[in-house]
Amino acid sequence: MKRRSLILGASTIALSQLASGCTGQQASLKVRLLQNSIPVQLLGEFRKTLKSRPTLNFDPEKQLSALFQLLTTLKEQDKPNNNQGRSLLDLLPIRFRKPISTDLVTLGDYWLKLAIEQELIQPLNIETLSGWKQLPLESQKLVKRDQTGQLDNSGKVWGAPYRWGATVIAYRRDKFKALGWTPTDWSDLWRESLRDRISVLDHHREVIGLTLKHLGLSYNQQNLNQVKDLKPALRQLAKQVKFYSSDHYLKPLVLGDTWVAVGWSTDILALRTRDRQIEAVVPQSGTALWSDVWVKPVSVSSASESSESNSGSDLSNKWIEFCWDSKSANQISLLTNAASPILVKMPRNTLPQDIQSNPLLLPEAAILDKCEFLHPLPESTEKQYESLWKEMRST
């Protein structure tokens, strides 16, 4: 899935350059993260909390897909060579055989099921993370999975959520001024005045999900064949949509080719800082949520575990806890166009004014209660979604 695959306004700062120059057996923390998902200022603040001076290496990637591929690479490089031949790594000169290692990786929650199924990540020891209790219940449930990656309230914890966002409706103020109304909910997408004026994400769970929400149902509805109004609603929505894309859905909105775009809040918040004609709203009936989480690869460098008190594992836990600190949470929320999960449980009047006054970043509680994370579905249900999607796209 190309979920938030291109982050707008990507930073050009190489976070790994903040690593100290120390070498030898000194403890280190290696993190591969989604670019722009952590403010660079936090790294200096984190170092101040540590008694020792470990090497901190934070290396950003632009795409979640690249981070998922990294997890695959980490697992593959640890596989013993079989008797059928030598690996490509074996054919390289010794000086080029340096293995990749990392302690923590950013992963989108949508990728968790696949990562668990393919045994690319390992569960976290939640008993060592006191900040876990600060997370809202829905964020906790999201990362509790069984061995197949399905949600399981009694399952292990496979990730540490550190920021989240929503699917929202963006629109052009100038176009709607003449119409005399502005979008407030999913039902507005079906208005005749928006025929052939909408761009949407190119993904079945998002588009079918918002249609289900429009019909008063859940994004995670499992019996699609029993929803009698679903097919007619999708056929009508197809007539409204001019452009499908998960990467470039905002481009036609900026150009004025479409008047409305359905997309991810991180992208749209970034765009609004550059284009005053763009406004956005979280649908009143609720919407889809996503979360970025820290995961631990199955292969963790033995070098980073050489010290008991400052091992990679220990530093990983300290970093996760640091991200859940209220001061860090505020900085993540203010500077990355996505909210920290711990803000949901904090009294709103205690939050910075720039967060309180930004409903796109942190929707009001009445709307947030109606929002949902996209849960993994049974294979049979997933096929129903894919079949309906193909039918809609061929309309």
Short mmCIF file of C-alpha atoms in Angstrom, two decimals:
data_model
loop_
_atom_site.label_atom_id
_atom_site.label_comp_id
_atom_site.label_asym_id
_atom_site.label_seq_id
_atom_site.Cartn_x
_atom_site.Cartn_y
_atom_site.Cartn_z
CA MET A 1 0.00 0.00 0.00
CA LYS A 2 1.32 3.48 -0.90
CA ARG A 3 -0.02 4.95 2.32
CA ARG A 4 1.56 8.39 2.78
CA SER A 5 4.37 7.20 0.53
CA LEU A 6 5.52 10.74 -0.32
CA ILE A 7 5.79 13.18 2.58
CA LEU A 8 5.28 16.80 1.48
CA GLY A 9 7.88 19.31 2.60
CA ALA A 10 10.44 16.60 3.35
CA SER A 11 13.40 17.70 5.43
CA THR A 12 16.84 17.75 3.79
CA ILE A 13 18.63 17.28 7.14
CA ALA A 14 20.36 13.91 7.49
CA LEU A 15 19.49 12.95 11.06
CA SER A 16 22.34 10.46 11.19
CA GLN A 17 24.76 13.39 11.10
CA LEU A 18 23.81 14.08 14.72
CA ALA A 19 25.50 10.86 15.80
CA SER A 20 28.47 11.30 18.07
CA GLY A 21 31.91 10.45 16.81
CA CYS A 22 32.60 7.88 19.50
CA THR A 23 33.61 4.41 18.49
CA GLY A 24 34.55 1.14 20.17
CA GLN A 25 32.30 -0.75 22.55
CA GLN A 26 30.26 2.28 23.56
CA ALA A 27 26.51 1.73 23.47
CA SER A 28 24.61 2.92 20.43
CA LEU A 29 21.06 3.35 19.22
CA LYS A 30 20.30 2.98 15.53
CA VAL A 31 16.89 4.11 14.33
CA ARG A 32 15.46 4.12 10.81
CA LEU A 33 12.47 6.43 10.74
CA LEU A 34 9.98 7.99 8.39
CA GLN A 35 11.30 11.34 7.25
CA ASN A 36 9.62 14.31 8.96
CA SER A 37 7.93 12.10 11.55
CA ILE A 38 10.25 13.26 14.36
CA PRO A 39 11.41 16.88 14.85
CA VAL A 40 15.19 17.05 14.63
CA GLN A 41 15.22 19.16 17.83
CA LEU A 42 14.08 16.14 19.84
CA LEU A 43 17.33 14.28 19.23
CA GLY A 44 19.36 16.84 21.14
CA GLU A 45 16.77 16.84 23.91
CA PHE A 46 16.90 13.05 24.09
CA ARG A 47 20.68 13.05 24.42
CA LYS A 48 20.38 15.38 27.43
CA THR A 49 18.27 12.77 29.24
CA LEU A 50 21.01 10.13 29.00
CA LYS A 51 23.70 9.79 31.66
CA SER A 52 26.20 8.25 29.24
CA ARG A 53 27.18 9.49 25.77
CA PRO A 54 26.01 6.74 23.43
CA THR A 55 26.17 6.99 19.67
CA LEU A 56 22.76 8.04 18.31
CA ASN A 57 22.15 7.34 14.64
CA PHE A 58 18.77 8.38 13.22
CA ASP A 59 18.50 7.71 9.50
CA PRO A 60 15.35 8.91 7.65
CA GLU A 61 13.52 7.29 4.74
CA LYS A 62 10.94 9.07 2.56
CA GLN A 63 8.61 6.11 2.15
CA LEU A 64 7.04 3.58 4.49
CA SER A 65 7.44 0.99 1.74
CA ALA A 66 11.23 1.45 1.91
CA LEU A 67 11.16 0.89 5.67
CA PHE A 68 9.13 -2.29 5.24
CA GLN A 69 11.67 -3.47 2.65
CA LEU A 70 14.43 -2.73 5.15
CA LEU A 71 12.81 -5.13 7.63
CA THR A 72 12.79 -7.79 4.91
CA THR A 73 16.46 -7.15 4.16
CA LEU A 74 17.39 -7.39 7.84
CA LYS A 75 15.77 -10.80 8.07
CA GLU A 76 17.21 -12.10 4.79
CA GLN A 77 20.81 -11.19 5.65
CA ASP A 78 20.66 -13.39 8.77
CA LYS A 79 19.56 -16.50 6.89
CA PRO A 80 22.29 -19.16 6.64
CA ASN A 81 23.45 -19.96 3.13
CA ASN A 82 21.96 -23.15 1.77
CA ASN A 83 23.82 -25.79 -0.17
CA GLN A 84 22.39 -24.73 -3.52
CA GLY A 85 24.83 -21.92 -4.05
CA ARG A 86 26.38 -18.80 -2.70
CA SER A 87 24.45 -15.61 -2.01
CA LEU A 88 25.14 -12.31 -3.73
CA LEU A 89 26.64 -11.06 -0.46
CA ASP A 90 29.17 -13.91 -0.56
CA LEU A 91 30.33 -12.81 -4.01
CA LEU A 92 31.25 -9.33 -2.81
CA PRO A 93 34.72 -8.48 -1.51
CA ILE A 94 34.94 -8.76 2.30
CA ARG A 95 35.21 -5.00 2.75
CA PHE A 96 31.75 -4.62 1.14
CA ARG A 97 30.01 -7.24 3.30
CA LYS A 98 29.14 -4.99 6.23
CA PRO A 99 25.70 -6.12 7.47
CA ILE A 100 22.87 -3.68 8.04
CA SER A 101 21.71 -3.30 11.62
CA THR A 102 19.11 -1.18 13.37
CA ASP A 103 17.32 -1.23 16.71
CA LEU A 104 14.02 0.46 15.84
CA VAL A 105 12.14 1.13 12.62
CA THR A 106 9.09 3.26 11.83
CA LEU A 107 6.22 1.25 10.40
CA GLY A 108 2.68 2.30 9.49
CA ASP A 109 -0.02 0.36 11.34
CA TYR A 110 -1.40 -0.89 8.01
CA TRP A 111 1.84 -2.84 7.50
CA LEU A 112 1.79 -4.55 10.89
CA LYS A 113 -0.14 -7.64 9.82
CA LEU A 114 2.24 -8.42 6.95
CA ALA A 115 5.32 -7.75 9.10
CA ILE A 116 4.09 -10.13 11.80
CA GLU A 117 3.05 -12.82 9.29
CA GLN A 118 6.46 -12.72 7.63
CA GLU A 119 8.22 -12.72 11.02
CA LEU A 120 10.03 -9.46 10.29
CA ILE A 121 9.46 -7.92 13.73
CA GLN A 122 9.40 -9.08 17.32
CA PRO A 123 7.00 -8.13 20.13
CA LEU A 124 7.93 -5.44 22.64
CA ASN A 125 8.31 -6.09 26.35
CA ILE A 126 5.53 -3.77 27.47
CA GLU A 127 6.32 -4.29 31.15
CA THR A 128 9.44 -2.16 30.68
CA LEU A 129 7.48 0.73 29.13
CA SER A 130 5.73 2.70 31.87
CA GLY A 131 4.38 5.23 29.34
CA TRP A 132 2.22 2.55 27.74
CA LYS A 133 -0.62 3.40 30.15
CA GLN A 134 -0.73 6.96 28.81
CA LEU A 135 -1.92 5.74 25.40
CA PRO A 136 -5.64 5.77 24.58
CA LEU A 137 -7.27 2.35 24.55
CA GLU A 138 -7.76 2.32 20.76
CA SER A 139 -4.04 2.90 20.18
CA GLN A 140 -3.22 0.04 22.54
CA LYS A 141 -5.68 -2.30 20.82
CA LEU A 142 -4.23 -1.41 17.43
CA VAL A 143 -0.84 -2.98 18.18
CA LYS A 144 -2.02 -6.01 20.19
CA ARG A 145 -1.96 -8.85 17.69
CA ASP A 146 -1.82 -12.63 17.49
CA GLN A 147 0.92 -14.46 15.58
CA THR A 148 -0.97 -14.00 12.30
CA GLY A 149 -1.24 -10.23 12.72
CA GLN A 150 -4.95 -10.15 13.56
CA LEU A 151 -6.18 -7.94 16.39
CA ASP A 152 -6.18 -9.76 19.71
CA ASN A 153 -6.84 -8.03 23.04
CA SER A 154 -4.84 -10.73 24.80
CA GLY A 155 -2.10 -10.76 22.17
CA LYS A 156 1.43 -9.43 22.36
CA VAL A 157 2.31 -5.79 21.71
CA TRP A 158 4.05 -5.48 18.34
CA GLY A 159 4.61 -1.74 18.10
CA ALA A 160 4.75 1.53 20.00
CA PRO A 161 2.48 4.22 18.47
CA TYR A 162 4.08 7.66 18.45
CA ARG A 163 1.91 9.76 16.11
CA TRP A 164 -1.35 9.48 14.21
CA GLY A 165 -3.48 11.26 11.64
CA ALA A 166 -6.75 10.97 9.75
CA THR A 167 -8.32 10.83 6.31
CA VAL A 168 -9.92 14.22 5.71
CA ILE A 169 -11.71 16.29 3.06
CA ALA A 170 -9.75 19.16 1.50
CA TYR A 171 -11.45 21.72 -0.73
CA ARG A 172 -10.86 24.99 -2.57
CA ARG A 173 -12.37 28.03 -0.88
CA ASP A 174 -12.67 29.97 -4.14
CA LYS A 175 -14.73 27.28 -5.84
CA PHE A 176 -17.12 26.84 -2.92
CA LYS A 177 -17.68 30.56 -2.43
CA ALA A 178 -19.88 30.54 -5.53
CA LEU A 179 -21.72 27.39 -4.38
CA GLY A 180 -22.71 28.96 -1.07
CA TRP A 181 -21.81 25.93 1.07
CA THR A 182 -18.73 24.01 2.21
CA PRO A 183 -18.19 20.28 2.84
CA THR A 184 -18.73 19.04 6.39
CA ASP A 185 -19.29 15.30 5.96
CA TRP A 186 -18.92 12.36 3.57
CA SER A 187 -22.49 12.80 2.30
CA ASP A 188 -21.41 16.03 0.58
CA LEU A 189 -19.30 14.03 -1.88
CA TRP A 190 -22.49 12.77 -3.48
CA ARG A 191 -23.87 16.26 -4.26
CA GLU A 192 -24.59 16.84 -7.94
CA SER A 193 -22.57 20.08 -7.95
CA LEU A 194 -19.41 18.03 -7.35
CA ARG A 195 -19.88 15.68 -10.29
CA ASP A 196 -16.45 15.02 -11.87
CA ARG A 197 -14.88 17.44 -9.35
CA ILE A 198 -13.32 15.09 -6.79
CA SER A 199 -9.92 13.41 -6.43
CA VAL A 200 -9.60 10.46 -4.03
CA LEU A 201 -7.01 8.05 -2.71
CA ASP A 202 -6.38 5.06 -4.94
CA HIS A 203 -7.18 2.45 -2.30
CA HIS A 204 -10.19 0.23 -1.77
CA ARG A 205 -10.25 0.34 2.05
CA GLU A 206 -10.28 4.13 2.09
CA VAL A 207 -12.91 4.76 -0.58
CA ILE A 208 -15.23 1.85 0.22
CA GLY A 209 -14.71 2.66 3.89
CA LEU A 210 -15.84 6.27 3.58
CA THR A 211 -18.87 5.06 1.61
CA LEU A 212 -19.72 2.64 4.41
CA LYS A 213 -19.35 5.50 6.89
CA HIS A 214 -21.68 7.60 4.73
CA LEU A 215 -24.21 4.76 5.05
CA GLY A 216 -23.86 4.74 8.84
CA LEU A 217 -21.62 1.65 8.99
CA SER A 218 -18.03 0.87 9.97
CA TYR A 219 -14.86 1.17 7.88
CA ASN A 220 -14.22 -2.40 9.03
CA GLN A 221 -17.56 -3.83 7.90
CA GLN A 222 -17.17 -7.53 7.12
CA ASN A 223 -20.39 -8.61 5.41
CA LEU A 224 -20.39 -6.36 2.35
CA ASN A 225 -22.82 -8.57 0.48
CA GLN A 226 -25.45 -7.76 3.10
CA VAL A 227 -25.13 -3.98 2.64
CA LYS A 228 -27.80 -3.51 -0.02
CA ASP A 229 -27.15 0.21 -0.62
CA LEU A 230 -23.39 -0.13 -0.99
CA LYS A 231 -23.10 -0.89 -4.71
CA PRO A 232 -25.46 1.92 -5.81
CA ALA A 233 -23.60 4.37 -3.58
CA LEU A 234 -20.23 3.33 -5.04
CA ARG A 235 -21.54 3.60 -8.60
CA GLN A 236 -22.78 7.13 -7.90
CA LEU A 237 -19.52 8.13 -6.20
CA ALA A 238 -17.58 6.89 -9.23
CA LYS A 239 -19.40 9.49 -11.32
CA GLN A 240 -18.24 12.19 -8.92
CA VAL A 241 -14.57 11.17 -8.99
CA LYS A 242 -12.27 12.63 -11.62
CA PHE A 243 -8.89 11.42 -10.35
CA TYR A 244 -7.59 8.44 -8.35
CA SER A 245 -4.12 8.57 -6.81
CA SER A 246 -2.41 7.89 -3.49
CA ASP A 247 0.63 9.98 -4.41
CA HIS A 248 -0.63 12.92 -6.48
CA TYR A 249 -4.23 13.39 -5.39
CA LEU A 250 -3.55 16.99 -4.27
CA LYS A 251 -2.07 18.14 -7.58
CA PRO A 252 -5.42 18.50 -9.42
CA LEU A 253 -6.84 20.31 -6.37
CA VAL A 254 -4.01 22.86 -6.44
CA LEU A 255 -4.47 23.35 -10.19
CA GLY A 256 -8.22 23.73 -9.83
CA ASP A 257 -9.00 20.67 -11.96
CA THR A 258 -10.83 19.24 -8.95
CA TRP A 259 -12.56 21.17 -6.17
CA VAL A 260 -12.36 18.48 -3.49
CA ALA A 261 -9.71 15.95 -2.49
CA VAL A 262 -9.95 13.09 -0.01
CA GLY A 263 -6.54 12.50 1.54
CA TRP A 264 -4.30 12.17 4.57
CA SER A 265 -4.13 14.95 7.11
CA THR A 266 -0.30 15.13 7.10
CA ASP A 267 -0.24 15.95 3.39
CA ILE A 268 -3.10 18.43 3.61
CA LEU A 269 -1.83 20.25 6.70
CA ALA A 270 1.49 20.76 4.90
CA LEU A 271 -0.26 22.02 1.77
CA ARG A 272 -2.38 24.52 3.68
CA THR A 273 0.75 26.32 4.90
CA ARG A 274 1.62 27.05 1.24
CA ASP A 275 -1.78 27.56 -0.38
CA ARG A 276 -4.35 29.77 1.33
CA GLN A 277 -7.09 28.66 -1.04
CA ILE A 278 -7.05 25.18 0.49
CA GLU A 279 -9.33 24.47 3.45
CA ALA A 280 -10.02 21.09 5.05
CA VAL A 281 -12.39 19.37 7.45
CA VAL A 282 -12.63 16.14 9.40
CA PRO A 283 -15.98 14.55 8.43
CA GLN A 284 -18.54 14.89 11.22
CA SER A 285 -19.62 11.25 11.01
CA GLY A 286 -16.05 10.08 11.60
CA THR A 287 -13.19 8.96 9.42
CA ALA A 288 -10.29 6.54 9.07
CA LEU A 289 -7.24 6.92 11.31
CA TRP A 290 -3.65 5.77 10.78
CA SER A 291 -0.69 5.52 13.13
CA ASP A 292 3.09 5.46 12.82
CA VAL A 293 4.64 3.01 15.28
CA TRP A 294 8.12 2.00 16.42
CA VAL A 295 8.82 -1.68 15.75
CA LYS A 296 11.76 -3.87 16.67
CA PRO A 297 13.29 -5.96 13.84
CA VAL A 298 13.74 -9.68 14.43
CA SER A 299 17.44 -9.13 13.75
CA VAL A 300 19.03 -6.77 16.26
CA SER A 301 22.79 -6.18 16.07
CA SER A 302 24.59 -8.10 18.78
CA ALA A 303 26.98 -5.18 19.05
CA SER A 304 24.19 -2.94 20.25
CA GLU A 305 23.36 -5.44 23.00
CA SER A 306 26.87 -5.68 24.40
CA SER A 307 26.24 -3.45 27.42
CA GLU A 308 23.74 -4.38 30.13
CA SER A 309 22.89 -0.86 31.23
CA ASN A 310 23.18 0.90 27.89
CA SER A 311 22.30 -1.82 25.41
CA GLY A 312 20.47 -1.10 22.18
CA SER A 313 17.39 -2.63 23.73
CA ASP A 314 17.61 -0.39 26.79
CA LEU A 315 18.18 2.71 24.68
CA SER A 316 15.29 1.69 22.43
CA ASN A 317 12.97 1.62 25.43
CA LYS A 318 14.26 5.00 26.61
CA TRP A 319 13.64 6.49 23.16
CA ILE A 320 10.07 5.12 23.03
CA GLU A 321 9.39 6.46 26.53
CA PHE A 322 10.89 9.82 25.53
CA CYS A 323 8.48 10.05 22.58
CA TRP A 324 5.61 9.53 25.05
CA ASP A 325 6.78 12.33 27.36
CA SER A 326 4.28 15.19 27.31
CA LYS A 327 6.85 17.77 26.17
CA SER A 328 8.05 15.52 23.34
CA ALA A 329 4.45 14.71 22.41
CA ASN A 330 3.67 18.41 22.03
CA GLN A 331 6.70 18.97 19.79
CA ILE A 332 5.84 15.96 17.61
CA SER A 333 2.29 17.28 17.27
CA LEU A 334 3.30 20.87 16.51
CA LEU A 335 6.13 20.14 14.09
CA THR A 336 5.24 16.97 12.13
CA ASN A 337 1.61 17.60 11.03
CA ALA A 338 0.46 14.59 13.05
CA ALA A 339 -0.65 14.27 16.67
CA SER A 340 0.93 12.25 19.45
CA PRO A 341 -1.46 9.59 20.79
CA ILE A 342 -1.00 10.69 24.39
CA LEU A 343 -2.67 14.03 23.59
CA VAL A 344 -6.02 12.25 23.31
CA LYS A 345 -6.09 11.53 27.04
CA MET A 346 -4.76 14.92 28.13
CA PRO A 347 -7.14 17.78 29.11
CA ARG A 348 -7.41 19.95 26.01
CA ASN A 349 -7.07 23.18 27.94
CA THR A 350 -3.56 22.07 28.97
CA LEU A 351 -2.37 21.67 25.37
CA PRO A 352 -0.55 24.39 23.40
CA GLN A 353 -2.99 26.83 21.79
CA ASP A 354 -1.79 25.92 18.28
CA ILE A 355 -2.97 22.35 18.92
CA GLN A 356 -6.25 23.31 20.59
CA SER A 357 -7.15 25.56 17.66
CA ASN A 358 -6.35 23.01 14.95
CA PRO A 359 -9.24 20.52 14.59
CA LEU A 360 -7.54 18.97 11.56
CA LEU A 361 -4.64 17.93 13.77
CA LEU A 362 -6.69 17.00 16.84
CA PRO A 363 -10.44 16.66 16.08
CA GLU A 364 -12.93 17.42 18.81
CA ALA A 365 -13.78 14.48 21.04
CA ALA A 366 -17.31 14.02 19.67
CA ILE A 367 -15.93 13.43 16.16
CA LEU A 368 -12.88 11.47 17.28
CA ASP A 369 -15.13 8.97 19.06
CA LYS A 370 -16.65 8.12 15.66
CA CYS A 371 -13.29 7.57 13.95
CA GLU A 372 -11.67 4.18 13.35
CA PHE A 373 -8.34 2.62 12.54
CA LEU A 374 -8.39 0.31 9.53
CA HIS A 375 -8.27 -3.19 10.99
CA PRO A 376 -6.91 -6.27 9.19
CA LEU A 377 -9.75 -8.23 7.62
CA PRO A 378 -10.29 -11.94 6.98
CA GLU A 379 -9.09 -13.01 3.54
CA SER A 380 -12.64 -13.68 2.33
CA THR A 381 -13.74 -10.17 3.32
CA GLU A 382 -10.65 -8.59 1.77
CA LYS A 383 -11.58 -10.24 -1.53
CA GLN A 384 -15.04 -8.68 -1.32
CA TYR A 385 -13.49 -5.23 -0.96
CA GLU A 386 -11.14 -5.83 -3.89
CA SER A 387 -13.97 -7.12 -6.08
CA LEU A 388 -16.18 -4.11 -5.33
CA TRP A 389 -13.23 -1.81 -5.97
CA LYS A 390 -12.64 -3.26 -9.42
CA GLU A 391 -16.34 -2.92 -10.18
CA MET A 392 -16.37 0.72 -9.08
CA ARG A 393 -13.26 1.59 -11.11
CA SER A 394 -14.77 0.05 -14.22
CA THR A 395 -17.98 2.08 -13.91
#
